[in-house]
């Protein structure tokens, strides 16, 4: 799980949405109750002579005539939920009479998010930001605020130096919104260094002073106090970090006195909040209490020690040997292969049911002592090396069953309905585990719990001997503990084919073209939010974390409109007008790239026939410096060059052609000369994207030097690939291997196919079957175009690679497998986005990408990814569809 996604789930039941929508009152359907309360101070009238504005989670105020420096020492004030109102009122009353600009988080909910367990550690605790005009004012204001709120409890801000005992903190950083590019060419907040050059403003969970900045004298005593706490006096050696969250770290260590391996779990006070507001320290005490009560069971760790270091609490526990259950999927689950033998399927089924039995026995033992685990999932189950026993880990939200509380921290694939209490929470998670051991897709149940019947049926089709085992899981997941009927679920005794009150699963089979197309298009259009300025179609959280993301080709309206057009769907004039209108004045900080920014918008508007706004954006791109950009297709010079080259071919504009050639020079030089540790791999960010630009320009110019560059960048990508135990070629990321279209081997393979249209190469030919193998796996974690199964469908339907695996039957098999992820939106076919917790309609992660992939697999007029037209083989390829082809 990528932890940043959870906070984008609260504002809407179906789609990822920005958390501050809950404050705006602008139509979000979610609710968080009391946590959503606005602080009274936030509702005060704007002082005379001041102005205010909203920016994401923040409400900012400054005097109208006051002009701040671009950067300097700024002050952060942290707070807890119960003292935030009082602290905010005091800071307001201090800053306004003195004309000191400041901003703050205006609601309890948004403050809770900043201090939550899986919040960004670099931004954690930042409740109020104060902007002094210079160092002298900074010293005065910090001392003045400390006199007013000093000693009030609040989380330690990891990126800052704490003033005395807090909650006042300081760091050097940017005051105004300026951007530059980091080492990967991604846009980030910027500072101006001593030479006047913009460099990244580091905002990680560690205090850093820019090398050209001197720490002022007034801050030195506080910096020295920060450095005074160390671990030298402890009887434990900390050997490595196992995990970090906003609540603290988990470390592997060793007891110096005995040599015994141990685990040390750290808790930061007032930070790492759970849904009930409990901080990490309180939860660590809950964990200690639960584990001491469970001592001697053998299926839970033993407590060894507890101590305080500074104001952090530590719990020392027995180190459990073995591997977490989730790690077994990569090498044991048979669906990682394309066509596993029946006996391998049966063997895995027996293994999975046996492991579930061990977990069930462990939970029963915990329940016998009156404890509810409350956080059972694949990562919290440690399996012994001989696979004969399991140990349950992470009891920080465990409770006495008599308390009757609900879950306050949970993995999205195992989170119980709010009505579940006590032992029923664990029974629900055990039922999810039944499904997840065969198809780990239970995160989609957060959108629609009735989907579980379809998941179980899909799993039982592959593992028929587990059908009864899976149906027991379905019955528990759909059981109402209060005895009522669960909406949209089956009446007693209905079989797996029961459709529920909202229609069948799937609402249309992905392989039933064009009916699947029409259903997806209806879902996409039904999701539209034309009254919003930040997006038209809901998609990935990148819509909110990247400036202009809701317009972009990768995550916004541009990519959706492209997929609609390529699939043969009717145009959407309302969406096109929205995109044209919002493209006229792009949001400050909008990137220049193809998938994330202005060049992708220009290219899309041109294809849709909007020449004037397309040309205006192209001129804006041409006028910007490109030297700091990365080389990639997604947001770098390769993508910009491809867009400019395509526009030049259509318009004949020489400046666009020159810009494309300049981009090729920058992209190839930037990629090939980057240090190996900074060089990324694949279609979107690596050498394959650079090679694609060189190939398209070679086709325009006939310059074989461009073909040579394409060869070099493709070879660099292949150097980062490894052959798996199953004979598939995948990108080696050090801790995992990646087969996907975006950053994996399949993205390299799709460009290799184009290269081999122009020049033979024995090495490239030799690896192609292994790349085909990577696209034939029986299971992928997600459906999306660039990080999931849809990308494999597109690649297999396009590739000219010889040998088995690319025929109509193989493409059809992967098309049918998309059904596992199929969801309903207003009765129409839709797909979940990244992390599966909400639906997405965008091109990169959601329904539009699946639509494009399916459209690419039909041969009458196959759809294409931008700059990757269908190759010769697809012109006469038999259709993989079994449905009609109207």
PDB file of C-alpha atoms in Angstrom, residues 633-741:
ATOM      1  CA  UNK A 633       8.485  10.682 -21.622  1.00  0.00           C
ATOM      2  CA  UNK A 634       6.178  11.369 -18.663  1.00  0.00           C
ATOM      3  CA  UNK A 635       7.293  14.835 -17.609  1.00  0.00           C
ATOM      4  CA  UNK A 636      10.634  15.391 -19.326  1.00  0.00           C
ATOM      5  CA  UNK A 637      12.196  16.382 -22.603  1.00  0.00           C
ATOM      6  CA  UNK A 638      11.381  13.132 -24.423  1.00  0.00           C
ATOM      7  CA  UNK A 639       7.657  13.714 -23.989  1.00  0.00           C
ATOM      8  CA  UNK A 640       7.917  17.394 -24.878  1.00  0.00           C
ATOM      9  CA  UNK A 641       9.958  16.548 -27.974  1.00  0.00           C
ATOM     10  CA  UNK A 642       7.441  13.965 -29.165  1.00  0.00           C
ATOM     11  CA  UNK A 643       4.588  16.443 -28.750  1.00  0.00           C
ATOM     12  CA  UNK A 644       6.476  19.190 -30.601  1.00  0.00           C
ATOM     13  CA  UNK A 645       7.512  16.813 -33.381  1.00  0.00           C
ATOM     14  CA  UNK A 646       3.924  15.658 -33.881  1.00  0.00           C
ATOM     15  CA  UNK A 647       2.642  19.238 -33.898  1.00  0.00           C
ATOM     16  CA  UNK A 648       5.391  20.233 -36.348  1.00  0.00           C
ATOM     17  CA  UNK A 649       4.437  17.419 -38.730  1.00  0.00           C
ATOM     18  CA  UNK A 650       0.838  18.669 -38.792  1.00  0.00           C
ATOM     19  CA  UNK A 651       1.497  22.407 -38.881  1.00  0.00           C
ATOM     20  CA  UNK A 652       4.826  22.701 -40.688  1.00  0.00           C
ATOM     21  CA  UNK A 653       6.110  25.096 -38.006  1.00  0.00           C
ATOM     22  CA  UNK A 654       9.919  25.112 -38.155  1.00  0.00           C
ATOM     23  CA  UNK A 655      10.260  26.317 -34.573  1.00  0.00           C
ATOM     24  CA  UNK A 656       8.376  23.254 -33.336  1.00  0.00           C
ATOM     25  CA  UNK A 657      10.664  20.950 -35.367  1.00  0.00           C
ATOM     26  CA  UNK A 658      13.766  22.684 -33.988  1.00  0.00           C
ATOM     27  CA  UNK A 659      12.358  22.345 -30.483  1.00  0.00           C
ATOM     28  CA  UNK A 660      11.822  18.621 -30.975  1.00  0.00           C
ATOM     29  CA  UNK A 661      15.421  18.125 -32.116  1.00  0.00           C
ATOM     30  CA  UNK A 662      16.665  20.172 -29.165  1.00  0.00           C
ATOM     31  CA  UNK A 663      14.630  17.958 -26.842  1.00  0.00           C
ATOM     32  CA  UNK A 664      16.212  14.837 -28.344  1.00  0.00           C
ATOM     33  CA  UNK A 665      19.661  16.257 -27.679  1.00  0.00           C
ATOM     34  CA  UNK A 666      18.788  17.141 -24.078  1.00  0.00           C
ATOM     35  CA  UNK A 667      16.991  13.860 -23.399  1.00  0.00           C
ATOM     36  CA  UNK A 668      19.737  11.602 -24.758  1.00  0.00           C
ATOM     37  CA  UNK A 669      22.519  13.577 -23.070  1.00  0.00           C
ATOM     38  CA  UNK A 670      20.634  13.812 -19.774  1.00  0.00           C
ATOM     39  CA  UNK A 671      19.861  10.101 -19.718  1.00  0.00           C
ATOM     40  CA  UNK A 672      23.143   8.642 -20.940  1.00  0.00           C
ATOM     41  CA  UNK A 673      25.305  10.933 -18.801  1.00  0.00           C
ATOM     42  CA  UNK A 674      23.332  10.579 -15.574  1.00  0.00           C
ATOM     43  CA  UNK A 675      25.001   8.615 -12.745  1.00  0.00           C
ATOM     44  CA  UNK A 676      23.718   5.013 -12.781  1.00  0.00           C
ATOM     45  CA  UNK A 677      22.045   5.406  -9.378  1.00  0.00           C
ATOM     46  CA  UNK A 678      19.951   8.305 -10.700  1.00  0.00           C
ATOM     47  CA  UNK A 679      19.048   6.738 -14.023  1.00  0.00           C
ATOM     48  CA  UNK A 680      15.468   5.505 -14.205  1.00  0.00           C
ATOM     49  CA  UNK A 681      14.164   2.723 -16.431  1.00  0.00           C
ATOM     50  CA  UNK A 682      11.216   2.153 -18.733  1.00  0.00           C
ATOM     51  CA  UNK A 683       8.812   3.892 -21.066  1.00  0.00           C
ATOM     52  CA  UNK A 684       7.626   6.791 -18.901  1.00  0.00           C
ATOM     53  CA  UNK A 685      10.805   7.799 -17.088  1.00  0.00           C
ATOM     54  CA  UNK A 686      13.697   5.847 -18.589  1.00  0.00           C
ATOM     55  CA  UNK A 687      15.635   5.096 -21.729  1.00  0.00           C
ATOM     56  CA  UNK A 688      12.703   3.601 -23.627  1.00  0.00           C
ATOM     57  CA  UNK A 689      10.934   6.955 -23.696  1.00  0.00           C
ATOM     58  CA  UNK A 690      14.101   8.672 -24.943  1.00  0.00           C
ATOM     59  CA  UNK A 691      14.501   5.970 -27.599  1.00  0.00           C
ATOM     60  CA  UNK A 692      10.917   6.519 -28.731  1.00  0.00           C
ATOM     61  CA  UNK A 693      11.638  10.202 -29.424  1.00  0.00           C
ATOM     62  CA  UNK A 694      14.819   9.310 -31.313  1.00  0.00           C
ATOM     63  CA  UNK A 695      12.954   6.731 -33.419  1.00  0.00           C
ATOM     64  CA  UNK A 696      10.161   9.102 -34.403  1.00  0.00           C
ATOM     65  CA  UNK A 697      12.689  11.814 -35.330  1.00  0.00           C
ATOM     66  CA  UNK A 698      14.754   9.294 -37.304  1.00  0.00           C
ATOM     67  CA  UNK A 699      11.633   8.476 -39.319  1.00  0.00           C
ATOM     68  CA  UNK A 700      11.235  12.193 -40.082  1.00  0.00           C
ATOM     69  CA  UNK A 701      14.883  12.998 -40.839  1.00  0.00           C
ATOM     70  CA  UNK A 702      16.635   9.767 -41.852  1.00  0.00           C
ATOM     71  CA  UNK A 703      19.520  10.703 -39.509  1.00  0.00           C
ATOM     72  CA  UNK A 704      21.020   7.360 -38.433  1.00  0.00           C
ATOM     73  CA  UNK A 705      22.702   9.033 -35.455  1.00  0.00           C
ATOM     74  CA  UNK A 706      19.231   9.177 -33.922  1.00  0.00           C
ATOM     75  CA  UNK A 707      18.832   5.442 -34.465  1.00  0.00           C
ATOM     76  CA  UNK A 708      22.180   4.925 -32.757  1.00  0.00           C
ATOM     77  CA  UNK A 709      20.972   6.928 -29.735  1.00  0.00           C
ATOM     78  CA  UNK A 710      17.791   4.862 -29.601  1.00  0.00           C
ATOM     79  CA  UNK A 711      19.906   1.697 -29.504  1.00  0.00           C
ATOM     80  CA  UNK A 712      22.108   3.025 -26.674  1.00  0.00           C
ATOM     81  CA  UNK A 713      19.218   4.129 -24.477  1.00  0.00           C
ATOM     82  CA  UNK A 714      17.356   0.855 -24.990  1.00  0.00           C
ATOM     83  CA  UNK A 715      20.483  -1.125 -24.091  1.00  0.00           C
ATOM     84  CA  UNK A 716      20.858   0.956 -20.923  1.00  0.00           C
ATOM     85  CA  UNK A 717      17.323   0.019 -19.935  1.00  0.00           C
ATOM     86  CA  UNK A 718      17.932  -3.658 -20.691  1.00  0.00           C
ATOM     87  CA  UNK A 719      21.032  -3.542 -18.486  1.00  0.00           C
ATOM     88  CA  UNK A 720      18.670  -2.848 -15.577  1.00  0.00           C
ATOM     89  CA  UNK A 721      16.577  -5.942 -16.311  1.00  0.00           C
ATOM     90  CA  UNK A 722      16.861  -9.448 -14.879  1.00  0.00           C
ATOM     91  CA  UNK A 723      15.398 -12.789 -15.898  1.00  0.00           C
ATOM     92  CA  UNK A 724      13.060 -14.240 -13.275  1.00  0.00           C
ATOM     93  CA  UNK A 725      12.859 -17.849 -12.165  1.00  0.00           C
ATOM     94  CA  UNK A 726       9.936 -18.202 -14.582  1.00  0.00           C
ATOM     95  CA  UNK A 727      11.968 -17.008 -17.571  1.00  0.00           C
ATOM     96  CA  UNK A 728      10.400 -13.551 -17.791  1.00  0.00           C
ATOM     97  CA  UNK A 729      12.426 -10.353 -18.197  1.00  0.00           C
ATOM     98  CA  UNK A 730      11.654  -7.636 -15.655  1.00  0.00           C
ATOM     99  CA  UNK A 731      13.189  -4.359 -14.479  1.00  0.00           C
ATOM    100  CA  UNK A 732      15.218  -4.840 -11.303  1.00  0.00           C
ATOM    101  CA  UNK A 733      14.456  -2.051  -8.815  1.00  0.00           C
ATOM    102  CA  UNK A 734      16.640  -3.546  -6.109  1.00  0.00           C
ATOM    103  CA  UNK A 735      13.820  -4.603  -3.777  1.00  0.00           C
ATOM    104  CA  UNK A 736      11.338  -5.777  -6.419  1.00  0.00           C
ATOM    105  CA  UNK A 737      11.102  -6.498 -10.145  1.00  0.00           C
ATOM    106  CA  UNK A 738       8.681  -4.680 -12.447  1.00  0.00           C
ATOM    107  CA  UNK A 739       7.029  -6.006 -15.627  1.00  0.00           C
ATOM    108  CA  UNK A 740       4.701  -3.064 -16.331  1.00  0.00           C
ATOM    109  CA  UNK A 741       4.187  -0.778 -19.304  1.00  0.00           C
TER     110      UNK A 741
END
